[in-house]
Tab-separated table of C-alpha atoms in Angstrom:
chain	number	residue	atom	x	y	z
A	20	UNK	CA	32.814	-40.360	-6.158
A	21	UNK	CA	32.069	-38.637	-9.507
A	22	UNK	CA	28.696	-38.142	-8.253
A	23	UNK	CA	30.260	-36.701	-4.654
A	24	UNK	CA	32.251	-34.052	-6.743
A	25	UNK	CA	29.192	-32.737	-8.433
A	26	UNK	CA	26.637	-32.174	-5.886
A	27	UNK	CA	29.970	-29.854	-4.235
A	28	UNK	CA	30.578	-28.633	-7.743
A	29	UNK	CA	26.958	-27.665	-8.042
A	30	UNK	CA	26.801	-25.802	-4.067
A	31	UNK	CA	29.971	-23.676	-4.788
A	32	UNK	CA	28.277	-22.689	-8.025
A	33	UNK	CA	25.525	-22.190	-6.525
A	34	UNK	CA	26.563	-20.200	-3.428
A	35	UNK	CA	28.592	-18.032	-6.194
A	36	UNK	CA	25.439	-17.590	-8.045
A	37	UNK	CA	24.091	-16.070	-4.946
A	38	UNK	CA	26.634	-13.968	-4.031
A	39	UNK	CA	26.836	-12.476	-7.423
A	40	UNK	CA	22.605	-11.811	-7.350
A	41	UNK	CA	23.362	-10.143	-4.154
A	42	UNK	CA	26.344	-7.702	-5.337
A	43	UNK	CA	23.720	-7.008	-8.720
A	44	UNK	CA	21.173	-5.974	-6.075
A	45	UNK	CA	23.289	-3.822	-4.303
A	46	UNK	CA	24.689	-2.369	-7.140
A	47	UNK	CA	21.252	-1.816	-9.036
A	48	UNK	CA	20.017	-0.049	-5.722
A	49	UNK	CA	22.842	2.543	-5.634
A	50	UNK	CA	22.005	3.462	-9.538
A	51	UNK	CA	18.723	4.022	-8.492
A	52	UNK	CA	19.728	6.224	-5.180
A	53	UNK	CA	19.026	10.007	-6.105
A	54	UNK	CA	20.600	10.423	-2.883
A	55	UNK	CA	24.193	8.111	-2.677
A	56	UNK	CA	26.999	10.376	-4.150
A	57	UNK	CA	29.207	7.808	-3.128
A	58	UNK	CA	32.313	7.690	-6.425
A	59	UNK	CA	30.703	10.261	-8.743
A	60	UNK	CA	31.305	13.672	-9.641
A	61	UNK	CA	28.517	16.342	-8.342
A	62	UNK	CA	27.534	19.843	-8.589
A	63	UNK	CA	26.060	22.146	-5.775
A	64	UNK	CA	22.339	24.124	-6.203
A	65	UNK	CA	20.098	26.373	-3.969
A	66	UNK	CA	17.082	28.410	-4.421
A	67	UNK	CA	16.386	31.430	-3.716
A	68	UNK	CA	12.674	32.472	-3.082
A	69	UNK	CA	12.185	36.488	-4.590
A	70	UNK	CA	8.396	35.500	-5.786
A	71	UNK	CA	5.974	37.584	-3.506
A	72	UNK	CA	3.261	35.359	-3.780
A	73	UNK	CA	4.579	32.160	-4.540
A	74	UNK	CA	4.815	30.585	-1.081
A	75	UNK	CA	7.259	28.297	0.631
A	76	UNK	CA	8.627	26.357	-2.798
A	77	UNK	CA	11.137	23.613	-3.378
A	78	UNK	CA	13.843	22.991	-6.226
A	79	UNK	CA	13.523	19.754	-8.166
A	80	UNK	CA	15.880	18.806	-10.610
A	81	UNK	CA	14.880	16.270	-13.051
A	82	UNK	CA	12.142	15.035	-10.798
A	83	UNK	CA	14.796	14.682	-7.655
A	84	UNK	CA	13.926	16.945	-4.890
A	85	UNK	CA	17.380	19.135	-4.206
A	86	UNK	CA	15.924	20.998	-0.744
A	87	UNK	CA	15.235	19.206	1.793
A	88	UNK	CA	13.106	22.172	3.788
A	89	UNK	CA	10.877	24.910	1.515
A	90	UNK	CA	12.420	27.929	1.176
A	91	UNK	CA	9.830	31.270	2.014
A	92	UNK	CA	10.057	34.353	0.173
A	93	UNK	CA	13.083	36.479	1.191
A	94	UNK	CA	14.852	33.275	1.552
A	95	UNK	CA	17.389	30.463	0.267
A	96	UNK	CA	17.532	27.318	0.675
A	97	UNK	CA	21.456	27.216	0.688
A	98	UNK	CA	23.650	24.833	-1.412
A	99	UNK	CA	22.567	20.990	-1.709
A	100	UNK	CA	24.380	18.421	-3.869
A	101	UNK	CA	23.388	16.743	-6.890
A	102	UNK	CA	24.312	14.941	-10.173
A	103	UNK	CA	25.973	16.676	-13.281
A	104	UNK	CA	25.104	16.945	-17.170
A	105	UNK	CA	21.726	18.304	-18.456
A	106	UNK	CA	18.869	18.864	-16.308
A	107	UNK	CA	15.750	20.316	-15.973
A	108	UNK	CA	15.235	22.007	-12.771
A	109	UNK	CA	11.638	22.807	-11.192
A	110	UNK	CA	10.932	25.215	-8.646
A	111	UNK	CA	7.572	23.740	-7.147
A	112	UNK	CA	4.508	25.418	-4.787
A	113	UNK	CA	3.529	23.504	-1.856
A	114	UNK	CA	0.658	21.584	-3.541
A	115	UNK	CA	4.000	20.156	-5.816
A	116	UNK	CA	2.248	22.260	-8.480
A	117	UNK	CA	5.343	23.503	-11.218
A	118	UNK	CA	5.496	26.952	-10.701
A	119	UNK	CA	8.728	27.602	-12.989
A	120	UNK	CA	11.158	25.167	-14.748
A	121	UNK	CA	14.455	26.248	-16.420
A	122	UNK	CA	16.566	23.233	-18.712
A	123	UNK	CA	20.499	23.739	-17.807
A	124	UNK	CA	23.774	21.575	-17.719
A	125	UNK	CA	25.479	21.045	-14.435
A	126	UNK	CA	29.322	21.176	-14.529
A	127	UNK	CA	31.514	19.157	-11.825
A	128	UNK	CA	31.909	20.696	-9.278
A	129	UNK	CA	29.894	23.613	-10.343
A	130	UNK	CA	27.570	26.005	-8.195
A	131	UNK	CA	24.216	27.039	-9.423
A	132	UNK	CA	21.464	29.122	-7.996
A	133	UNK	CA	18.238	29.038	-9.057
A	134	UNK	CA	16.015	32.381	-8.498
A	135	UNK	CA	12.126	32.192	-8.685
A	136	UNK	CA	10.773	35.331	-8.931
A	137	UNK	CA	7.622	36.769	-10.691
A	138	UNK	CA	3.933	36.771	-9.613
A	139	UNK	CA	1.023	34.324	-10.080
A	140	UNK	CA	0.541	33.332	-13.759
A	141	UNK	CA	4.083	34.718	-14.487
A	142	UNK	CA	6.841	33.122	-12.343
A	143	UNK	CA	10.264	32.841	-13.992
A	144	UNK	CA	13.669	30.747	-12.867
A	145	UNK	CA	16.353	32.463	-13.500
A	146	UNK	CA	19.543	30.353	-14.030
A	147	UNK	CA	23.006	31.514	-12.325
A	148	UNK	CA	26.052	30.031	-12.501
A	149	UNK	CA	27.702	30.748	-9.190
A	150	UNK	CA	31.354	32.205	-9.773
A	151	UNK	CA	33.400	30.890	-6.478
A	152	UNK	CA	36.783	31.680	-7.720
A	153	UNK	CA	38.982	33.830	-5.040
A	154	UNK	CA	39.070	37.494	-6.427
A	155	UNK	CA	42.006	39.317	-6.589
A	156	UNK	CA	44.085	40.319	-3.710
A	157	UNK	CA	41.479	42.991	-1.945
A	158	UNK	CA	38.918	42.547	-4.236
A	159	UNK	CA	35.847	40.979	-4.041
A	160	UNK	CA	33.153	39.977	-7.054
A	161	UNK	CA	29.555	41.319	-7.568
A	162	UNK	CA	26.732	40.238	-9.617
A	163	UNK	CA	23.318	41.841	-9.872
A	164	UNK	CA	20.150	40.453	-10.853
A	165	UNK	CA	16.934	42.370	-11.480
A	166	UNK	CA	14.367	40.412	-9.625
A	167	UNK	CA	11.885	42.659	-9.003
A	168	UNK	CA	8.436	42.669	-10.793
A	169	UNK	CA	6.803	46.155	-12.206
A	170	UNK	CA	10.628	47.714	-12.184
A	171	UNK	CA	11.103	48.013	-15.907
A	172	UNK	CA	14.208	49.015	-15.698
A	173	UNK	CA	17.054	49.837	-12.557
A	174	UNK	CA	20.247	51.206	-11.436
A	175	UNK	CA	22.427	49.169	-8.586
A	176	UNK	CA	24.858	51.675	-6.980
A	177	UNK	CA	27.220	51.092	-4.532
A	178	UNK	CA	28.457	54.107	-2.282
A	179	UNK	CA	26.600	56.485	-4.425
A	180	UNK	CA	28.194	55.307	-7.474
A	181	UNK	CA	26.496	53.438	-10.643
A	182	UNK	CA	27.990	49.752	-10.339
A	183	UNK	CA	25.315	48.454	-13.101
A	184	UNK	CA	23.122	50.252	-14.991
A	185	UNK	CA	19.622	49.991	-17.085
A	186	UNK	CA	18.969	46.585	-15.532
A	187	UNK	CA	15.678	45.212	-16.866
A	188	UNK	CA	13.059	42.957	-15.293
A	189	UNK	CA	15.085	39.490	-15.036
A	190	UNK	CA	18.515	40.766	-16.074
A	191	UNK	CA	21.359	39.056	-14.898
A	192	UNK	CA	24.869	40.947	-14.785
A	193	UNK	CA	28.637	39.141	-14.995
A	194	UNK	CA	30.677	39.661	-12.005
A	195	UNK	CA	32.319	43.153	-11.429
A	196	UNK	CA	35.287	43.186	-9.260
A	197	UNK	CA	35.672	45.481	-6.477
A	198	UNK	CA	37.663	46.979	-3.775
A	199	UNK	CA	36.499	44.995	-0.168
A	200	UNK	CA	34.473	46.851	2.450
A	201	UNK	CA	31.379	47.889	3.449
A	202	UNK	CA	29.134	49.971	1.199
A	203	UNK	CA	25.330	51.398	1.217
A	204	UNK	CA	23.890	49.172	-1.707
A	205	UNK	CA	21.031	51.805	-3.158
A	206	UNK	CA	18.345	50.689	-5.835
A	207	UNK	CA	16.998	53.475	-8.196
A	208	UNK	CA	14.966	53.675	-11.233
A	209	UNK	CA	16.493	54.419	-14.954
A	210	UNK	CA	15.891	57.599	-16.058
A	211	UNK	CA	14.654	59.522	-12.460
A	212	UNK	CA	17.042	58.281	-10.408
A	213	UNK	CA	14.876	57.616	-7.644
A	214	UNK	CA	15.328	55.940	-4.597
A	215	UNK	CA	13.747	52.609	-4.633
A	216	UNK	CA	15.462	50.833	-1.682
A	217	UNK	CA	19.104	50.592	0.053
A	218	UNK	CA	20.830	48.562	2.107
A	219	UNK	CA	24.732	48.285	4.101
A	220	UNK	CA	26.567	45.083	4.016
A	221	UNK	CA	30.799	44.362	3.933
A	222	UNK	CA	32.207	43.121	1.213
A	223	UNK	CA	35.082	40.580	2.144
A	224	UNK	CA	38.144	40.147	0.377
A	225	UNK	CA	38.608	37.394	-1.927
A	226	UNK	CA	34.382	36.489	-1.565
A	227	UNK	CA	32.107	36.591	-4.625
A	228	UNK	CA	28.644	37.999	-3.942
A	229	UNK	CA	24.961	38.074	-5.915
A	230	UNK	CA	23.172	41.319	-5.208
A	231	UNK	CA	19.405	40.932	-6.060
A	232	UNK	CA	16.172	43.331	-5.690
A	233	UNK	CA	13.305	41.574	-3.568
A	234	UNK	CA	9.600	42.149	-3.710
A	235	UNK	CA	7.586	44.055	-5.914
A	236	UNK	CA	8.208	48.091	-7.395
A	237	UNK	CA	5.883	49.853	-5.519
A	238	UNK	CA	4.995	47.283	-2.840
A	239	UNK	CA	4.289	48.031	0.680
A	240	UNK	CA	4.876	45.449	3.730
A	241	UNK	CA	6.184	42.348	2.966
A	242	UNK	CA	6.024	43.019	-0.589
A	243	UNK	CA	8.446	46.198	-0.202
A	244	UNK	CA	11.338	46.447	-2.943
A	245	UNK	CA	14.421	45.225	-0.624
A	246	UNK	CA	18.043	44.728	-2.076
A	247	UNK	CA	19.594	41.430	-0.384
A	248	UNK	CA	23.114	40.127	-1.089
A	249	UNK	CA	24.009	36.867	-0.882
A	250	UNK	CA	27.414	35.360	-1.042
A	251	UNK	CA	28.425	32.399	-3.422
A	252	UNK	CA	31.754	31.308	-0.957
């Protein structure tokens, strides 16, 4: 009887042995998932591409690639999710050569954009730390970053009037609130005031915006100084 009672003793333990293997795997395989989200906190990132010459790149952060599809020049990749605390984020060529890398800390529930821009043997990320807080009734919020190459330093004004000012190569502005609508966006140099490149877009209420200069000073083609604005929300 005795000896009954053990061999079922020793199948339940056993069988419990198993199942507890099993929920060990499981677990172990979700730690290791770069891509299961599943009960944790995240944080949203996107590239932008303002690098003339870099190619179609991707955004890596601590060895985890963040866009799925490579982002051109002129582009972004829009906002992908990934884990919080300190990283180091990679923008990478399409050989998966490191082009740039930038160490940061990711916030919950925070919204970063990454900006590669520069030109072979000198590519920068610039680190942004997307502000997606409603504006005040009417108002919307503005950022500008300097992205363009050989523009040493720039003016953003918006409908004719100075919104920033003396923006160097890489600068990155706080937000600026401002009254909603649609403006001509006009890029001109420090100093002579001249016109580098302009462009209309509407403002909505309660939206918070990055304005950034595209291309190269002096640059012809697809390498033409542009001004692009991209919203954060």
């Amino acid at each position: 009887m005795k000896h009954i009672f053990k061999k079922i003793d020793s199948k339940r333990i056993s069988y419990v042995l198993f199942i507890l293997m099993g929920l060990t795997l499981v677990t172990s395989c979700k730690k290791q998932d770069d891509y299961n989200f599943e009960s944790t906190v995240t944080a949203s990132v996107r590239l932008v591409n303002a690098s003339t010459d870099a190619g179609p790149s991707t955004l890596y952060v601590t060895d985890v690639l963040r866009t799925p599809n490579a982002v051109n020049f002129g582009s972004n990749s829009g906002y992908n999710t990934t884990y919080v605390g300190d990283v180091t984020a990679e923008a990478k060529g399409s050989n998966n050569n490191v082009l740039a890398s930038a160490n940061t800390t990711f916030d919950a529930d925070g919204n970063y954009t990454f900006l590669l821009t520069g030109t072979s043997g000198s590519y920068s990320l610039l680190t942004l730390s997307d502000n997606t807080q409603a504006a005040a009734s009417g108002k919307a919020k503005v950022r500008f970053v300097q992205a363009a190459p050989g523009l040493t330093s720039a003016n953003l004004l918006m409908g004719g009037t100075a919104l920033f000012s003396a923006q160097a190569f890489k600068s990155v502005t706080d937000y600026s609130e401002v009254t909603a609508g649609t403006y001509v966006f006009s890029i001109t140099n420090t100093g002579s005031n001249t016109l580098l490149a302009t462009t209309s877009f509407t403002l909505q209420a309660g939206k918070s915006y990055i304005i950034y200069t595209n291309g190269i000073s002096g640059g012809s083609g697809t390498t033409a100084l542009t001004v692009n604005v991209l919203a954060n929300n």
